[in-house]
CSV table of C-alpha atoms in Angstrom, one decimal:
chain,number,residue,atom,x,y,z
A,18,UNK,CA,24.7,48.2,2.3
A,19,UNK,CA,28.3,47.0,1.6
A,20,UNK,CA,30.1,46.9,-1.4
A,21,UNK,CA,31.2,43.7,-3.8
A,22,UNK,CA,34.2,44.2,-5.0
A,23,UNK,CA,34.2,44.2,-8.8
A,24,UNK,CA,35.3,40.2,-10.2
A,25,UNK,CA,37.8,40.3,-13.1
A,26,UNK,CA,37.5,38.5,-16.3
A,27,UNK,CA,38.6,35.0,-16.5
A,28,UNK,CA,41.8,35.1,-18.0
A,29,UNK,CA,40.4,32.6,-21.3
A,30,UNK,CA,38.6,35.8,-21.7
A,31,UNK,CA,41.4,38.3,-21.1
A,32,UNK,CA,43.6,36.6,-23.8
A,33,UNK,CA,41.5,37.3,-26.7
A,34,UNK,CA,42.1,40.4,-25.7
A,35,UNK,CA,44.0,42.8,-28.6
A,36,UNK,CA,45.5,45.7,-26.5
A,37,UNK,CA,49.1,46.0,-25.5
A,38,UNK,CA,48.9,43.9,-21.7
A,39,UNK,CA,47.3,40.8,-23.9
A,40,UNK,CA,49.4,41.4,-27.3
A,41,UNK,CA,53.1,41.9,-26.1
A,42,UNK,CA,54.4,38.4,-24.6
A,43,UNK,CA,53.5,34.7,-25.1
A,44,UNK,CA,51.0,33.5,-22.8
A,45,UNK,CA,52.9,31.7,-20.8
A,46,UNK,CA,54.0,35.4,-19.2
A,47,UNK,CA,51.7,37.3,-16.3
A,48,UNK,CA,51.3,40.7,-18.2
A,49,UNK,CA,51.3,43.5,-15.2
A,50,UNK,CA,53.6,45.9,-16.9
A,51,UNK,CA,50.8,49.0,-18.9
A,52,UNK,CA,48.2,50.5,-17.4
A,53,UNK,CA,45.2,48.5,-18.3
A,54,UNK,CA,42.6,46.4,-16.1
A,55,UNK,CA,40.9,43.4,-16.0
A,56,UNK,CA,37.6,44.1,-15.7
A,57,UNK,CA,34.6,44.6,-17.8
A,58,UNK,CA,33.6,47.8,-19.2
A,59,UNK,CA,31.2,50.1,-16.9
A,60,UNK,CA,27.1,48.8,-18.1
A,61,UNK,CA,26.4,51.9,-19.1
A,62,UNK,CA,29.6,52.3,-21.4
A,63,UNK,CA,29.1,48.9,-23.1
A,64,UNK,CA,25.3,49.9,-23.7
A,65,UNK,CA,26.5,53.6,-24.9
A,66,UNK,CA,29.1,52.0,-27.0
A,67,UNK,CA,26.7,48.9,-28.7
A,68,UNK,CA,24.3,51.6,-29.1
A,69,UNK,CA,26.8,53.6,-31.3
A,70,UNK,CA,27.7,50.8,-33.6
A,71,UNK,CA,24.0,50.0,-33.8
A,72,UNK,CA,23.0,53.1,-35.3
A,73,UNK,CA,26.2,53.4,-37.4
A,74,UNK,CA,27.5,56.8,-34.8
A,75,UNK,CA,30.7,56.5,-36.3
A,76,UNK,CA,31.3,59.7,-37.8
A,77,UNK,CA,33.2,63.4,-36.5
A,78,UNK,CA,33.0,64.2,-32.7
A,79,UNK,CA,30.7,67.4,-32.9
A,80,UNK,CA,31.8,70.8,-32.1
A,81,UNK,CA,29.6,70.4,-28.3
A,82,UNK,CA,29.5,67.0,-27.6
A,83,UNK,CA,28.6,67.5,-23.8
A,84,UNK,CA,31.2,66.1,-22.1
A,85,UNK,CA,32.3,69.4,-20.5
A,86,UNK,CA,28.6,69.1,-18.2
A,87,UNK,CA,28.9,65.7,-17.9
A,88,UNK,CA,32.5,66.4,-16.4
A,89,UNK,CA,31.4,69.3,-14.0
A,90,UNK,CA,28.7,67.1,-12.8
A,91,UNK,CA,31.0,64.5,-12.5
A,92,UNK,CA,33.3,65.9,-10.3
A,93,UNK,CA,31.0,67.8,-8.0
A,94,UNK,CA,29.7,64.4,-7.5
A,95,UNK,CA,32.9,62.6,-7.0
A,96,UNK,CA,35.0,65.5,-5.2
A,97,UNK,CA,32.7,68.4,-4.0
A,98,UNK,CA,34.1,70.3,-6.6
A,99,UNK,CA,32.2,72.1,-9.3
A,100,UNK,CA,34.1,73.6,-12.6
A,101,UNK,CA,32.2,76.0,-14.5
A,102,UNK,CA,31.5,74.0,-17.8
A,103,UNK,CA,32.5,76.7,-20.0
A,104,UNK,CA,36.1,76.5,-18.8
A,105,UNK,CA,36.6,72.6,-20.4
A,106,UNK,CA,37.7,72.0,-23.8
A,107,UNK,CA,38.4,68.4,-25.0
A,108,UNK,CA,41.1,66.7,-26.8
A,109,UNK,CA,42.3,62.8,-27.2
A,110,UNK,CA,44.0,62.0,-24.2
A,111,UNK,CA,45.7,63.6,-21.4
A,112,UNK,CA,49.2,63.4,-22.4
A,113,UNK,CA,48.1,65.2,-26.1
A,114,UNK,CA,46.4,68.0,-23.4
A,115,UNK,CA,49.6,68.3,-21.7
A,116,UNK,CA,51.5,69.1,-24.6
A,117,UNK,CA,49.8,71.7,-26.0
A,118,UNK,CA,48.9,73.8,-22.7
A,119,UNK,CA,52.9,73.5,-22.2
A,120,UNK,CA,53.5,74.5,-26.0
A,121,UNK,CA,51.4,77.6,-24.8
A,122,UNK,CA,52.6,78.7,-21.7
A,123,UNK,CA,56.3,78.3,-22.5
A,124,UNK,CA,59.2,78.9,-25.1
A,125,UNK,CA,61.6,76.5,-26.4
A,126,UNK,CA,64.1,75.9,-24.2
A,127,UNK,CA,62.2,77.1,-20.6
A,128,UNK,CA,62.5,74.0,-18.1
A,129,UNK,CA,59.6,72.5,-16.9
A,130,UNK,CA,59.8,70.5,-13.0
A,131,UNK,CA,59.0,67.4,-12.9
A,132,UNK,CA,59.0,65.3,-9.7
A,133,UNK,CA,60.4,62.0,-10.3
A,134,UNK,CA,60.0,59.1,-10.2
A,135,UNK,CA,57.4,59.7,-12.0
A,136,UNK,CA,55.3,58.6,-15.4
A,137,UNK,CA,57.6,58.2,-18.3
A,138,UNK,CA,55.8,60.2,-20.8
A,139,UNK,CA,56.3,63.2,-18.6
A,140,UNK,CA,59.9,63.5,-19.9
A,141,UNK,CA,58.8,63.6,-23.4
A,142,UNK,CA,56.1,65.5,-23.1
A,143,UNK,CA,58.1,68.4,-22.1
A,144,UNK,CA,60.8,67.7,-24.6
A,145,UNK,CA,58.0,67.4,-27.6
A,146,UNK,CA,56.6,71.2,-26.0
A,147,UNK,CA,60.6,72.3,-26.7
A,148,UNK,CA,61.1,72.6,-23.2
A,149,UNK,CA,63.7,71.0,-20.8
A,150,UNK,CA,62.7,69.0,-18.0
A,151,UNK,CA,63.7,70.0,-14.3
A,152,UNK,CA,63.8,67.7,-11.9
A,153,UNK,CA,63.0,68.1,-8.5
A,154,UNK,CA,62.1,64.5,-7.2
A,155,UNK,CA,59.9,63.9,-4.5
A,156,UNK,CA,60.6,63.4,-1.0
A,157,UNK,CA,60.9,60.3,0.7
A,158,UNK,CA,60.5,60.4,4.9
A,159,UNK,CA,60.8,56.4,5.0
A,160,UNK,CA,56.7,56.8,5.2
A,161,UNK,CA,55.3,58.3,3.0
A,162,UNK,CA,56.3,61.0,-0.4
A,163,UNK,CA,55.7,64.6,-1.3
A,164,UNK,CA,55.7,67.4,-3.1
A,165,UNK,CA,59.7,69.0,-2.3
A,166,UNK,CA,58.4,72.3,-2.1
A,167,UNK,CA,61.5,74.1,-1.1
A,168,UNK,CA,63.4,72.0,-4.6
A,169,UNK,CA,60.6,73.4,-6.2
A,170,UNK,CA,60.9,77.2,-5.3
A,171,UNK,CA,64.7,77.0,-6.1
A,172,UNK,CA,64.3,75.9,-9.5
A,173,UNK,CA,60.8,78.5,-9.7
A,174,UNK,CA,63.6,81.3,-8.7
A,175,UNK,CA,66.1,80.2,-10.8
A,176,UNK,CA,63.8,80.8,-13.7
A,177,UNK,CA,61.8,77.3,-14.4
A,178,UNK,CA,58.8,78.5,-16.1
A,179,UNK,CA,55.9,75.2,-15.4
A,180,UNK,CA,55.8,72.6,-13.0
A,181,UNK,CA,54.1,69.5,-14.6
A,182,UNK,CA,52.2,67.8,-11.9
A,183,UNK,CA,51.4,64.2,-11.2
A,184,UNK,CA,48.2,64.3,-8.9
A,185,UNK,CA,47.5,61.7,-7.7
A,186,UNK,CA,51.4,60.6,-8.4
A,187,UNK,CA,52.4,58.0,-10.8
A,188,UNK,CA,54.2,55.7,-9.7
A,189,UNK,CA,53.9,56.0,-5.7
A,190,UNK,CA,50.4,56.4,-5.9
A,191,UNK,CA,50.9,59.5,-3.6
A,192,UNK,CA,47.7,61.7,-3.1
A,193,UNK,CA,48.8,64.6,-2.6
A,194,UNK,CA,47.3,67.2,0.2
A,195,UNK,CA,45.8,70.1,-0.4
A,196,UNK,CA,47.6,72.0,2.2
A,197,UNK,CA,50.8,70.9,-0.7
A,198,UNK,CA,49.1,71.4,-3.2
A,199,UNK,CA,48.2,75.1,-2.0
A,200,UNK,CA,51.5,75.9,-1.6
A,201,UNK,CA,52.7,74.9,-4.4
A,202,UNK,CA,50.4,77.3,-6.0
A,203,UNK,CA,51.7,80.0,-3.9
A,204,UNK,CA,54.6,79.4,-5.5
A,205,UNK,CA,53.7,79.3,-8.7
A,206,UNK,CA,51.5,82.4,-8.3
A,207,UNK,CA,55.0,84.3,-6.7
A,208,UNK,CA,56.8,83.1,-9.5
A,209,UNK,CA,55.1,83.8,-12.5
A,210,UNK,CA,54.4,80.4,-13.6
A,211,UNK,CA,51.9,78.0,-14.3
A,212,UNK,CA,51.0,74.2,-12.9
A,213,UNK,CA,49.9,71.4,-15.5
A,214,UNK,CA,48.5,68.9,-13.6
A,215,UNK,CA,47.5,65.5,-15.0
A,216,UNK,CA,44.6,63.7,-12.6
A,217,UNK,CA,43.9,60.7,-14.8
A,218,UNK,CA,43.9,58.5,-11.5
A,219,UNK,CA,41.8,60.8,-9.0
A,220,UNK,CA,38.3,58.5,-9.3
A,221,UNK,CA,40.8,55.6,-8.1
A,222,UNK,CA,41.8,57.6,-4.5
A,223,UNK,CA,41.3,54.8,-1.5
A,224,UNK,CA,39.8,56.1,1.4
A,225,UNK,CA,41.1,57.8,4.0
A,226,UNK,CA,42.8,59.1,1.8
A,227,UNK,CA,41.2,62.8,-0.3
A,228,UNK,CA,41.6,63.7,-3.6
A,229,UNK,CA,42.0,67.5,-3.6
A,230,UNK,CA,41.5,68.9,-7.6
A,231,UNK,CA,44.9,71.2,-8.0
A,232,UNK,CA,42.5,74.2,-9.3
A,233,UNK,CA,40.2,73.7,-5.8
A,234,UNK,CA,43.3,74.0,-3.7
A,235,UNK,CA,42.9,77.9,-3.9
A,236,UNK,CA,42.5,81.2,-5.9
A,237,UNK,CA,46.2,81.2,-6.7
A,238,UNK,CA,45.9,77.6,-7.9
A,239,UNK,CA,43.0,78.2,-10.3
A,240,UNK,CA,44.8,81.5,-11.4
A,241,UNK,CA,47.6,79.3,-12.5
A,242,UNK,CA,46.9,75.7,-13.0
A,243,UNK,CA,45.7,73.7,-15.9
A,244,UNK,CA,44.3,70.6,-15.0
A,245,UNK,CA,44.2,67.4,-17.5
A,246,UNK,CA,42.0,64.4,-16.9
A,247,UNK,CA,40.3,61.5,-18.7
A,248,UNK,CA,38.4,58.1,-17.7
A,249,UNK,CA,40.4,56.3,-20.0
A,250,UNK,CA,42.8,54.5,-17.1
A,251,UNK,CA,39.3,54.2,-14.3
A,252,UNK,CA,37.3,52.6,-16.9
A,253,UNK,CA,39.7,51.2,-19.0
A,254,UNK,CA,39.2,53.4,-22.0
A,255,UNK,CA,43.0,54.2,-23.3
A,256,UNK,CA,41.8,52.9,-26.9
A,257,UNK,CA,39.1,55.3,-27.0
A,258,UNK,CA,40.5,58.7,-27.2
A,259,UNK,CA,38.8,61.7,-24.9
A,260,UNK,CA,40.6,64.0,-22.4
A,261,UNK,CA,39.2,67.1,-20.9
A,262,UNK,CA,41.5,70.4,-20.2
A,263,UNK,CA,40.1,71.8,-17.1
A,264,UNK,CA,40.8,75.2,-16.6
A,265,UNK,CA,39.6,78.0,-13.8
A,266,UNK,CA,40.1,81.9,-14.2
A,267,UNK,CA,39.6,83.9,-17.0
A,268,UNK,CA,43.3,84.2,-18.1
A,269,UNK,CA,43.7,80.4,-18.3
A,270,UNK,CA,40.5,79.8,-20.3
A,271,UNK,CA,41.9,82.1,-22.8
A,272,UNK,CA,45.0,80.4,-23.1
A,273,UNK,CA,43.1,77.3,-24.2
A,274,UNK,CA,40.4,79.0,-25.9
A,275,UNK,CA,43.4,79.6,-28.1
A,276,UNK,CA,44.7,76.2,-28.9
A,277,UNK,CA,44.6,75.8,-32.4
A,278,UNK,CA,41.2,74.2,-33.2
A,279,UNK,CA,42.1,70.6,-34.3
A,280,UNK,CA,43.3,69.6,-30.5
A,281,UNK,CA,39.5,69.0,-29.9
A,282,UNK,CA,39.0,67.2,-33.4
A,283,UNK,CA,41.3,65.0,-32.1
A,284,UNK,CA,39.0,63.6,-29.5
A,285,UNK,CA,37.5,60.3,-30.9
A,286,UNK,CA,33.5,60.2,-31.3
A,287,UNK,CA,33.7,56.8,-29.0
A,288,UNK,CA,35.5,58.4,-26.7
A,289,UNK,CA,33.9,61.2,-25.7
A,290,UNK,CA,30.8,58.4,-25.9
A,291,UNK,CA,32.3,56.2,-23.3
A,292,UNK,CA,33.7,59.4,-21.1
A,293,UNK,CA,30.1,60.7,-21.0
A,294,UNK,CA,28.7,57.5,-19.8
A,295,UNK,CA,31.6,56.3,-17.8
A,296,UNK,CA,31.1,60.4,-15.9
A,297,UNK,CA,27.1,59.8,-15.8
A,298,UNK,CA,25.8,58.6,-12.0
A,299,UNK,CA,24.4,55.7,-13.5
A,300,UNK,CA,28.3,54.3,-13.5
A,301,UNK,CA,29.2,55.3,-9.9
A,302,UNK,CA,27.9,52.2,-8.5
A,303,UNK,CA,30.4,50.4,-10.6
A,304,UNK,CA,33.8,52.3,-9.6
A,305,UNK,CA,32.1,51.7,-6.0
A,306,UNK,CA,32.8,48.4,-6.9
A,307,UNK,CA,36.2,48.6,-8.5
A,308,UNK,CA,37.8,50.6,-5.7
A,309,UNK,CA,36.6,47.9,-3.4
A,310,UNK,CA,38.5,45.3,-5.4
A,311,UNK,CA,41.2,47.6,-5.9
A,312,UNK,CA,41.6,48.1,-2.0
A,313,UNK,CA,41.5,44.9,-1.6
A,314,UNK,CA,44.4,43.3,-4.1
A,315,UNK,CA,46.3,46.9,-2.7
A,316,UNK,CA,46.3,45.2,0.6
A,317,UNK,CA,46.8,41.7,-0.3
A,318,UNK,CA,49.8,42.7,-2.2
A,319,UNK,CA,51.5,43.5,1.1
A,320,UNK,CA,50.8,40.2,2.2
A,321,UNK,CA,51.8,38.3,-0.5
A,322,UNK,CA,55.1,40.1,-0.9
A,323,UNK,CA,55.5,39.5,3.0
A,324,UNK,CA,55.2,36.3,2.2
A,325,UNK,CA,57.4,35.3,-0.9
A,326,UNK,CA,59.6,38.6,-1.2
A,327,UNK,CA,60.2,39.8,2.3
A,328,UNK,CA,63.4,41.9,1.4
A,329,UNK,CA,61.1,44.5,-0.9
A,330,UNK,CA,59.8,47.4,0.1
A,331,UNK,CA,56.6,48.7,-0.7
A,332,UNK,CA,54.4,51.1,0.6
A,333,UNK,CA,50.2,50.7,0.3
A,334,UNK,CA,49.2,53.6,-2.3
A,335,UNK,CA,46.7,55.8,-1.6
A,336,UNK,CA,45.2,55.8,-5.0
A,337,UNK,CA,45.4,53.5,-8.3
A,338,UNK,CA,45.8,50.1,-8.7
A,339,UNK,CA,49.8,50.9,-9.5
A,340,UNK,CA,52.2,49.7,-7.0
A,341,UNK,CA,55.9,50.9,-6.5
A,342,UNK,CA,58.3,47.8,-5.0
A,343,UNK,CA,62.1,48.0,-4.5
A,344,UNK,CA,63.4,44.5,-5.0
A,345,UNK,CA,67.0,46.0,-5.3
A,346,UNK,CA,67.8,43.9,-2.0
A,347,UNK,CA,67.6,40.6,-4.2
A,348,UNK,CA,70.2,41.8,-6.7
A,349,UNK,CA,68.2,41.2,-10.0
A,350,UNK,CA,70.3,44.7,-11.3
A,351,UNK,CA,69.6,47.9,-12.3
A,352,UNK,CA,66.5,47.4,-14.1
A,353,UNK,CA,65.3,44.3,-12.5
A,354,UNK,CA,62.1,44.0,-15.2
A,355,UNK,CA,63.4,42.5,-17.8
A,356,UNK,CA,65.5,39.5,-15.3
A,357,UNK,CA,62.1,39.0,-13.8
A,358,UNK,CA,60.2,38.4,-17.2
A,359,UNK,CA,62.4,36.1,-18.8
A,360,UNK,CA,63.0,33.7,-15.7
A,361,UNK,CA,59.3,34.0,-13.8
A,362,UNK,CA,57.5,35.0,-16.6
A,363,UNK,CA,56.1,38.1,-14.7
A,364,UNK,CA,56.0,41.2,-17.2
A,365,UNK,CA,56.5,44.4,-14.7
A,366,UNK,CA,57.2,48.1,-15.6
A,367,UNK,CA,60.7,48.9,-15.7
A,368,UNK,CA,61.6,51.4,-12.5
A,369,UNK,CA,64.4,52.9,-14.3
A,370,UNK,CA,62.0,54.5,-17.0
A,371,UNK,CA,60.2,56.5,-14.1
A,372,UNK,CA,63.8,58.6,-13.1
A,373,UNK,CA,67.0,57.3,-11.5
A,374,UNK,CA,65.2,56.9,-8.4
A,375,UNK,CA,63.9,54.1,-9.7
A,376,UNK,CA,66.5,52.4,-9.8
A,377,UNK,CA,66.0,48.7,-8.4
A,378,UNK,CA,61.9,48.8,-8.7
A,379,UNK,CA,59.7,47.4,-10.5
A,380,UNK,CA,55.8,49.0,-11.0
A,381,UNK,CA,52.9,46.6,-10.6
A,382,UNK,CA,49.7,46.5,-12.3
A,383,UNK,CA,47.3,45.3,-9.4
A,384,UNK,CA,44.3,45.4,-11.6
A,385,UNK,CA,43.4,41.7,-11.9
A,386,UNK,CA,41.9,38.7,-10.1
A,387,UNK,CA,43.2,38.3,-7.0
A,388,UNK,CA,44.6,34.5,-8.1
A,389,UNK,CA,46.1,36.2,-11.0
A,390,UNK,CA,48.2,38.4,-8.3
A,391,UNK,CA,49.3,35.6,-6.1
A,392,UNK,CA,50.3,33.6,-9.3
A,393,UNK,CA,52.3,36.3,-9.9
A,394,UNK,CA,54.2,36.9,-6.4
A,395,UNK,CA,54.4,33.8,-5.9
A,396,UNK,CA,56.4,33.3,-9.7
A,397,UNK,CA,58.8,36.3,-8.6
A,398,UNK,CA,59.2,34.5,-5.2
A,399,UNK,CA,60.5,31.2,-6.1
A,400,UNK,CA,63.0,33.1,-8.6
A,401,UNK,CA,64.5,34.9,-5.2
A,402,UNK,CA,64.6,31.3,-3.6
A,403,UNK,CA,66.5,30.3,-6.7
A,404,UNK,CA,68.9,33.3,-6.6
């Protein structure tokens, strides 16, 4: 049986809205800039959540809250990949995980890769561990990006400590392979170092493409990797704070075994409610439905940019509902957000907060109605006619 693809809210809705996408311009802008959907909430996290509030379940997240089974479960479901339960720890998102593994695995002033363009945060996440970021940027073939794993082993050798991960990448949508992704453990492994890797938007991988978890890519990479997840950005949960630290030898356990004990308090009792239900089987039919609309407004973007904006580039990601566009050819400047916000009244991501490479690009939330998305291409397009 084939799947509908999951309707977004009607924008009347969307506006009473208090988050950041609904709260930071005037309504007469088109806010695609952060990270957060359109959609409804999952049934079963909406009943999970009213059920809460009914009952008053307001109080301290308890020392075993379950979402380390729920997880496992979750992911042998999703990815064929089963983590032993007793190897996940929790704590309130992934970026809060992803300082305090780096805090533990390196000393102020070790550099940490990072393979831009890539999420902003990354930059101060390693800064806020007291380490220096590295870059090693991805490589670009004109087709597709990947991992630069021969940049990577220089800066490894020349003494870089952690490589902080993006899998799948932020902003290209780049799943990465797990023939990469084994290497780069190899490297790692050779090296003495570790691999953080945040995989906040695996559940949102588009077929044909595979999401390979870094610590499943091989012995070396569960000797060395930590990996840091959440359904906050699938299921539109960034409010609600949960993240699980995903860890798979012995060694690495004990590395965040040793974490000092208030990172999990700092997982919010909603949030590990709405993880739990949003992991549970009874959502999957839901995400079914969202990566169908997804894949769809991924694809129709290309159309419409065809269409309105035929000088930018863009390449259909293989996971997310993020897309990457150069519209450098239309001279809109370094940072062509901000131009494109005042006179369309589109709100993008700037391109220059993910690394100098990107320079001239904009990142698109594709998460909406599909009416919503041509509103907006079609807005940016009659500003290039204009220019």
């Amino acid at each position: 049986m084939s799947v509908l693809p999951l309707q977004a809210l009607p924008l009347e809705i969307l506006r009473q809205r208090s988050s950041t996408k609904w709260r930071s311009y005037d309504d007469d802008v088109i806010p695609m800039f952060v990270a957060e959907t359109d959609f409804a909430l999952a049934p079963a996290i909406t009943s999970a959540l009213m059920r809460a509030v009914e009952i008053g379940d307001t109080g301290y997240t308890p020392p075993r809250p379950g979402i380390d089974t729920d997880f496992a479960a979750y992911a042998e479901r999703r990815w064929g990949w089963r983590p032993d339960p007793t190897r996940i720890r929790w704590t309130g998102d992934v970026m809060m995980g992803v300082v305090e593994v780096l805090r533990a695995v390196t000393s102020p002033g070790d550099r940490v890769i990072v393979t831009p363009p890539v999420y902003p945060p990354f930059y101060d996440t390693v800064e806020e561990a007291g380490a220096v970021v590295e870059r090693v940027p991805l490589v670009d073939d004109g087709q597709r990006w990947s991992l630069d794993l021969a940049g990577i082993e220089r800066a490894l050798a020349a003494g870089a400590r952690s490589v902080l991960l993006c899998n799948p990448h932020n902003p290209t949508g780049t799943v990465h392979t797990r023939e990469s992704l084994t290497s780069l453990a190899r490297l790692a492994h050779r090296y003495g170092a570790t691999v953080v890797s945040d995989e906040i938007h695996a559940p949102l991988t588009h077929a044909p493409s595979v999401f390979t978890p870094f610590l499943d890519a091989g012995a070396e990479a569960a000797a060395v990797g930590f990996a840091v997840t959440s359904a906050s950005k699938t299921y539109n949960l960034a409010g609600l704070k949960c993240a699980v630290i995903v860890t798979g030898a012995d060694e690495t356990a004990a590395v965040v075994q040793a974490l000092p004990w208030e990172v999990e308090w700092r997982a919010g009792l909603f949030g590990v409610i709405a993880n739990r239900a949003a992991f549970a089987a009874e959502s999957d039919a839901w995400l079914d439905s969202l990566l169908v609309a997804l894949d769809d407004n991924r694809r129709l973007l290309a159309d419409l940019l065809a269409e309105h904006l035929p000088r930018a580039r863009y390449r259909v990601p293989d996971a997310g509902f993020l897309a990457w566009v150069d519209v450098s050819a239309y001279g809109w400047g370094d940072n062509p957000a901000p131009h494109i916000r005042r006179e369309a009244k589109v709100a993008l991501h700037h391109g220059p907060l993910f690394g100098t490479e990107g320079v001239g690009h904009v990142r698109i939330n594709v998460g909406c109605a599909p009416d919503v998305l041509r509103e907006a291409i079609q807005r940016i397009g009659e500003l290039a006619s204009r220019s």
